Each structure stands twice: as C-alpha cells, then as structure tokens.
C-alpha cells in the first residue's frame, strides 16, 4: 500500500508540470484567439495536443491573412506610384505623402511637401463658398470632384481636375484624404484656341 501511494505521488508530481503547461497554453490561446480551447481538461496530454493543434490552425490562418495584407500593400504601393499625380493627407490637410508624378507636376519635392498643409498649393482664386461646399461634400459623402486652379512651386497657376476620397476608419470617422490630380491646362488652352 505504501508503494501504491509513492507511485501515485510520483505520477502526480510528474503530471503537475504538464497540467501547468496545458493551463498556460490554454490561457495564451484564449488571449490570441479571443476564445477558449474546447478540449477535455481531465486528460492533460490529449488537451495539450488539442491546444497545440488549435495554435497551429490559428497561426496558419494568421499567416494567410498577413500574406494577403502584404500583397494588398504591394498593390497599393504600385498604384500609388502610377502616372496619376496624387497626395495623401490627414483630414486637417497635412500632407503625408506625394507620389513622383505629383512632385513633377507641382515642382515641389516630397521633402518640401511632407508636413505642409495642402493650402500651399492653393492659388487663392476660389471664393469661400467654393471651399465651404468642398468641405461639406467631404463631410457628407466622403468625396468631392471638380476643377480647381492650383499653384506650382514656381508660382505658375494652372487648372486641374481633382478627385478627393476620404478614408473612413472602423469608427466611422474620416482619417485621411486621397487626392488625385489631372493637369488640364493643355485641354483648357486648346479649348480657348477653338
């Protein structure tokens, strides 16, 4: 009988680290997955194997999500570096990024633009009502499209067609503006000649 008690004590002491490992793995899985693993807590080895399989499935799923996100970022980066001049700003107008096509069109370098407010491009030829309607359209619909007269770094004014799209956060608030530009000065000059 003493041998049985000693054997049970040894088994208990041997399984205690396994139980602690299972409990830690189950807790960690719960934090990462946002749910608890549904395995038999009475069989520590089977439960631990089940939790590790759940971890493997979770990591494979997350890896697939990250691969998709990386592909989306590569596509976005390629689109941003297109021939279409574009800016990305905060909703306050602070310029975060400009592509090469925009810097060539405007005459400003990326360093000169970053951190500036987009009003440095403004020719100041638009009445306040124009600016108010533009802001109202962005606030109400998240977008605006129209023609504006802007100013290059050299001071030269030029007409352009502009499309502004707001980036909406999960909260519903707008965080950024993506602004596409088309220099239509040649089109306007041709129309005047006709």
mmCIF file of N, CA, C and O in Angstrom, residues 2-16:
data_model
loop_
_atom_site.group_PDB
_atom_site.id
_atom_site.type_symbol
_atom_site.label_atom_id
_atom_site.label_comp_id
_atom_site.label_asym_id
_atom_site.label_seq_id
_atom_site.Cartn_x
_atom_site.Cartn_y
_atom_site.Cartn_z
ATOM 1 N N UNK A 2 1.996 1.213 0.691
ATOM 2 C CA UNK A 2 2.904 2.351 0.688
ATOM 3 C C UNK A 2 3.487 2.533 -0.720
ATOM 4 O O UNK A 2 3.660 3.655 -1.187
ATOM 5 N N UNK A 3 3.750 1.443 -1.420
ATOM 6 C CA UNK A 3 4.290 1.501 -2.787
ATOM 7 C C UNK A 3 3.297 2.164 -3.729
ATOM 8 O O UNK A 3 3.668 2.935 -4.615
ATOM 9 N N UNK A 4 2.001 1.886 -3.533
ATOM 10 C CA UNK A 4 0.967 2.496 -4.369
ATOM 11 C C UNK A 4 0.909 3.994 -4.112
ATOM 12 O O UNK A 4 0.836 4.790 -5.048
ATOM 13 N N UNK A 5 0.980 4.399 -2.848
ATOM 14 C CA UNK A 5 0.956 5.831 -2.522
ATOM 15 C C UNK A 5 2.174 6.554 -3.092
ATOM 16 O O UNK A 5 2.080 7.662 -3.607
ATOM 17 N N UNK A 6 3.332 5.934 -3.013
ATOM 18 C CA UNK A 6 4.558 6.526 -3.561
ATOM 19 C C UNK A 6 4.425 6.646 -5.079
ATOM 20 O O UNK A 6 4.762 7.675 -5.673
ATOM 21 N N UNK A 7 3.920 5.607 -5.725
ATOM 22 C CA UNK A 7 3.728 5.625 -7.188
ATOM 23 C C UNK A 7 2.753 6.728 -7.584
ATOM 24 O O UNK A 7 3.005 7.478 -8.532
ATOM 25 N N UNK A 8 1.636 6.846 -6.868
ATOM 26 C CA UNK A 8 0.662 7.917 -7.157
ATOM 27 C C UNK A 8 1.286 9.291 -6.938
ATOM 28 O O UNK A 8 1.037 10.223 -7.704
ATOM 29 N N UNK A 9 2.085 9.439 -5.910
ATOM 30 C CA UNK A 9 2.776 10.706 -5.654
ATOM 31 C C UNK A 9 3.722 11.064 -6.781
ATOM 32 O O UNK A 9 3.794 12.206 -7.231
ATOM 33 N N UNK A 10 4.464 10.063 -7.258
ATOM 34 C CA UNK A 10 5.398 10.299 -8.379
ATOM 35 C C UNK A 10 4.626 10.668 -9.637
ATOM 36 O O UNK A 10 4.999 11.601 -10.370
ATOM 37 N N UNK A 11 3.527 9.963 -9.921
ATOM 38 C CA UNK A 11 2.697 10.274 -11.097
ATOM 39 C C UNK A 11 2.151 11.691 -10.982
ATOM 40 O O UNK A 11 2.187 12.469 -11.940
ATOM 41 N N UNK A 12 1.668 12.062 -9.795
ATOM 42 C CA UNK A 12 1.109 13.409 -9.596
ATOM 43 C C UNK A 12 2.181 14.473 -9.828
ATOM 44 O O UNK A 12 1.957 15.464 -10.520
ATOM 45 N N UNK A 13 3.384 14.252 -9.231
ATOM 46 C CA UNK A 13 4.470 15.224 -9.393
ATOM 47 C C UNK A 13 4.943 15.292 -10.850
ATOM 48 O O UNK A 13 5.333 16.344 -11.335
ATOM 49 N N UNK A 14 4.896 14.185 -11.557
ATOM 50 C CA UNK A 14 5.302 14.157 -12.967
ATOM 51 C C UNK A 14 4.280 14.886 -13.839
ATOM 52 O O UNK A 14 4.648 15.601 -14.767
ATOM 53 N N UNK A 15 3.002 14.728 -13.530
ATOM 54 C CA UNK A 15 1.952 15.349 -14.351
ATOM 55 C C UNK A 15 1.702 16.809 -14.007
ATOM 56 O O UNK A 15 1.115 17.534 -14.798
ATOM 57 N N UNK A 16 2.154 17.252 -12.812
ATOM 58 C CA UNK A 16 1.895 18.639 -12.413
ATOM 59 C C UNK A 16 2.472 19.651 -13.424
ATOM 60 O O UNK A 16 1.773 20.563 -13.841
#
